[in-house]
Coordinates of C-alpha atoms in Angstrom, one line a residue:
X1 CA 232.3 -55.4 246.8
X2 CA 230.4 -52.5 245.3
X3 CA 231.1 -50.4 248.3
X4 CA 234.9 -51.2 248.1
X5 CA 234.9 -50.4 244.4
X6 CA 233.3 -47.0 245.1
X7 CA 235.8 -46.2 247.8
X8 CA 238.7 -47.2 245.5
X9 CA 237.3 -45.1 242.6
X10 CA 236.9 -42.1 245.0
X11 CA 240.5 -42.4 246.2
X12 CA 241.8 -42.7 242.7
X13 CA 239.8 -39.7 241.6
X14 CA 241.0 -37.7 244.6
X15 CA 244.7 -38.5 243.7
X16 CA 244.1 -37.6 240.1
X17 CA 242.5 -34.2 241.0
X18 CA 245.2 -33.4 243.5
X19 CA 247.9 -34.4 241.1
X20 CA 246.5 -32.1 238.5
X21 CA 246.2 -29.2 240.9
X22 CA 249.8 -29.6 242.0
X23 CA 250.8 -28.4 238.5
X24 CA 248.1 -25.8 237.9
X25 CA 249.3 -22.2 237.8
X26 CA 248.4 -18.8 236.4
X27 CA 250.6 -16.5 234.5
X28 CA 250.4 -12.9 233.3
X29 CA 252.2 -11.7 230.2
X30 CA 252.7 -8.7 228.0
X31 CA 254.0 -8.6 224.4
X32 CA 255.1 -6.3 221.6
X33 CA 255.1 -7.3 218.0
X34 CA 254.4 -6.6 214.4
X35 CA 251.2 -6.6 212.4
X36 CA 250.5 -7.0 208.7
X37 CA 247.3 -7.5 206.8
X38 CA 246.3 -9.1 203.5
X39 CA 243.2 -7.8 201.6
X40 CA 242.2 -5.5 198.8
X41 CA 245.4 -3.6 198.9
X42 CA 248.1 -5.9 200.2
X43 CA 247.9 -8.8 197.8
X44 CA 251.2 -10.7 197.9
X45 CA 254.4 -8.6 197.3
X46 CA 256.9 -9.6 199.9
X47 CA 258.8 -6.3 199.9
X48 CA 255.4 -4.5 200.2
X49 CA 254.6 -6.4 203.4
X50 CA 257.9 -5.3 204.9
X51 CA 257.1 -1.7 204.1
X52 CA 253.6 -2.1 205.5
X53 CA 254.7 -3.6 208.8
X54 CA 253.3 -1.7 211.9
X55 CA 253.3 -2.3 215.7
X56 CA 251.1 -4.4 217.9
X57 CA 251.0 -4.7 221.7
X58 CA 248.9 -6.5 224.3
X59 CA 248.6 -8.4 227.5
X60 CA 247.2 -11.8 228.5
X61 CA 246.2 -13.9 231.5
X62 CA 246.5 -17.7 231.4
X63 CA 245.6 -20.7 233.6
X64 CA 247.6 -23.8 232.9
X65 CA 246.5 -27.4 233.7
X66 CA 249.0 -30.2 234.4
X67 CA 251.9 -28.6 232.5
X68 CA 250.4 -29.3 229.1
X69 CA 247.3 -27.2 228.4
X70 CA 246.5 -23.5 229.0
X71 CA 243.4 -21.5 228.7
X72 CA 243.6 -17.7 228.5
X73 CA 242.3 -14.3 227.5
X74 CA 244.2 -11.6 225.7
X75 CA 243.6 -8.0 225.0
X76 CA 245.6 -6.2 222.3
X77 CA 245.9 -3.0 220.2
X78 CA 247.2 -3.1 216.6
X79 CA 247.7 -0.5 213.8
X80 CA 247.2 -1.9 210.3
X81 CA 248.7 -0.1 207.4
X82 CA 249.1 -0.8 203.7
X83 CA 249.5 1.3 200.5
X84 CA 249.0 0.5 196.8
X85 CA 252.4 2.0 196.1
X86 CA 254.0 -0.8 198.1
X87 CA 252.2 -3.5 196.1
X88 CA 250.8 -3.9 192.6
X89 CA 248.5 -1.0 191.9
X90 CA 250.5 2.2 192.6
X91 CA 248.5 4.3 190.2
X92 CA 245.2 3.7 192.1
X93 CA 246.6 5.3 195.3
X94 CA 244.6 3.5 198.0
X95 CA 245.9 3.4 201.6
X96 CA 244.7 1.3 204.6
X97 CA 245.0 2.9 208.0
X98 CA 243.0 1.1 210.6
X99 CA 243.3 1.0 214.4
X100 CA 242.1 -2.2 216.0
X101 CA 241.4 -3.5 219.5
X102 CA 240.9 -7.2 220.1
X103 CA 239.6 -9.4 223.0
X104 CA 240.4 -13.0 222.3
X105 CA 240.0 -16.2 224.4
X106 CA 242.5 -18.9 223.5
X107 CA 243.8 -22.4 224.2
X108 CA 247.5 -23.5 224.2
X109 CA 249.1 -26.9 224.1
X110 CA 252.8 -27.3 225.1
X111 CA 254.8 -30.0 223.4
X112 CA 256.9 -30.5 226.5
X113 CA 256.0 -30.3 230.2
X114 CA 256.6 -26.7 231.2
X115 CA 255.9 -24.4 234.1
X116 CA 255.3 -25.1 237.8
X117 CA 257.9 -27.5 239.2
X118 CA 259.5 -27.9 235.8
X119 CA 262.7 -25.9 236.5
X120 CA 264.9 -28.1 234.4
X121 CA 262.6 -27.7 231.3
X122 CA 264.0 -24.6 229.8
X123 CA 262.2 -24.7 226.4
X124 CA 258.9 -25.8 225.0
X125 CA 257.3 -25.5 221.6
X126 CA 253.6 -24.9 221.6
X127 CA 250.5 -24.4 219.4
X128 CA 247.8 -21.9 220.0
X129 CA 244.2 -21.3 218.7
X130 CA 241.3 -19.2 219.6
X131 CA 238.9 -16.5 218.4
X132 CA 237.1 -13.4 219.6
X133 CA 235.9 -9.9 218.9
X134 CA 237.5 -7.0 217.0
X135 CA 236.8 -3.3 217.4
X136 CA 238.2 -1.6 214.3
X137 CA 238.2 2.0 213.1
X138 CA 239.3 2.6 209.5
X139 CA 240.7 6.0 208.6
X140 CA 240.0 6.7 204.9
X141 CA 241.8 9.5 203.2
X142 CA 239.3 12.2 202.1
X143 CA 241.1 12.7 198.7
X144 CA 240.8 9.0 197.8
X145 CA 238.8 8.5 194.6
X146 CA 236.6 5.4 194.6
X147 CA 234.7 3.9 191.7
X148 CA 231.1 2.7 191.9
X149 CA 232.5 -0.8 192.7
X150 CA 233.4 0.4 196.2
X151 CA 231.2 1.1 199.3
X152 CA 233.0 3.4 201.7
X153 CA 232.8 2.5 205.4
X154 CA 235.1 4.9 207.3
X155 CA 233.6 4.5 210.8
X156 CA 234.1 2.2 213.9
X157 CA 232.8 -1.3 213.6
X158 CA 232.8 -4.6 215.5
X159 CA 233.5 -8.0 214.0
X160 CA 234.8 -11.5 214.8
X161 CA 238.0 -13.4 214.1
X162 CA 239.5 -16.8 214.6
X163 CA 243.2 -17.6 214.7
X164 CA 245.9 -20.2 215.0
X165 CA 249.7 -20.3 215.3
X166 CA 252.5 -21.4 217.5
X167 CA 255.8 -20.5 219.1
X168 CA 258.6 -21.2 221.6
X169 CA 258.7 -20.6 225.3
X170 CA 262.1 -19.9 226.9
X171 CA 262.3 -20.1 230.7
X172 CA 264.3 -17.1 232.2
X173 CA 263.8 -17.9 235.9
X174 CA 261.9 -20.1 238.2
X175 CA 258.8 -17.9 237.8
X176 CA 259.3 -16.2 234.4
X177 CA 259.7 -17.0 230.8
X178 CA 259.9 -15.3 227.4
X179 CA 257.9 -16.5 224.4
X180 CA 258.1 -15.9 220.6
X181 CA 255.1 -16.7 218.5
X182 CA 253.4 -16.1 215.2
X183 CA 249.7 -15.9 214.8
X184 CA 247.5 -15.6 211.7
X185 CA 243.9 -14.2 212.1
X186 CA 241.0 -14.9 209.8
X187 CA 238.1 -12.4 209.9
X188 CA 234.3 -12.7 209.3
X189 CA 234.3 -9.3 207.5
X190 CA 235.8 -7.6 204.4
X191 CA 235.9 -3.9 205.4
X192 CA 239.0 -3.7 207.5
X193 CA 240.3 -1.2 205.0
X194 CA 237.3 1.2 205.4
X195 CA 235.5 0.1 202.3
X196 CA 233.9 -3.0 200.7
X197 CA 234.9 -4.0 197.2
X198 CA 231.6 -5.3 195.8
X199 CA 233.3 -7.3 193.0
X200 CA 235.2 -9.4 195.6
X201 CA 232.6 -10.2 198.3
X202 CA 233.8 -13.7 199.0
X203 CA 237.3 -12.9 200.3
X204 CA 237.4 -11.8 203.9
X205 CA 240.5 -9.9 205.4
X206 CA 243.4 -11.7 207.0
X207 CA 246.1 -10.3 209.3
X208 CA 248.9 -11.6 211.5
X209 CA 252.3 -11.0 212.9
X210 CA 255.3 -12.0 215.0
X211 CA 255.2 -11.3 218.8
X212 CA 257.7 -11.4 221.6
X213 CA 256.4 -11.6 225.2
X214 CA 257.4 -11.7 228.8
X215 CA 255.4 -13.8 231.3
X216 CA 255.4 -14.1 235.1
X217 CA 254.0 -17.3 236.7
X218 CA 252.0 -17.2 240.0
X219 CA 252.2 -20.2 242.2

């Protein structure tokens, strides 16, 4: 009896693994999008965020399990910009001009079965979460006048972020699809601008944006 049970369990496990592998696939994607930040300069004026909007681009590689879950890695470049004149303290004259490269592992979950062998499933909503490393290089204007409350940090640094968001996948052929997504990133640092405001040390920087991608599935 014990031997029979072991054989049955082995067969069941084999079918389960093979069934999962039938729907596994990889896909490679590229995207372009927008980037905005919220911090010491950008503090909540909607029209200001529209004026501050700058480009972002990147690429990612995913592996998908059983049409529901994906794990992946993305690399991206973004330019972050913001100016006091677009927000609430025009007389101060601060500007944020920061180049940033990110490497972020992530996980995705589809709300509908999507991908390999799912030709009839044209759309799927999904959620996404992850975190990783930032390499950022603030460019601080030489003529900016800082008070004693600010510590200027105009060089290249490394930090960490974690993020969440979601989007929509739209199948364009048997092996390709487009996706539109929004992601919001929370940082572990407060000098993305190129300075630290010592009177506000508890509020780390935030950034995010809308992205449009093209993806090709390999199977």
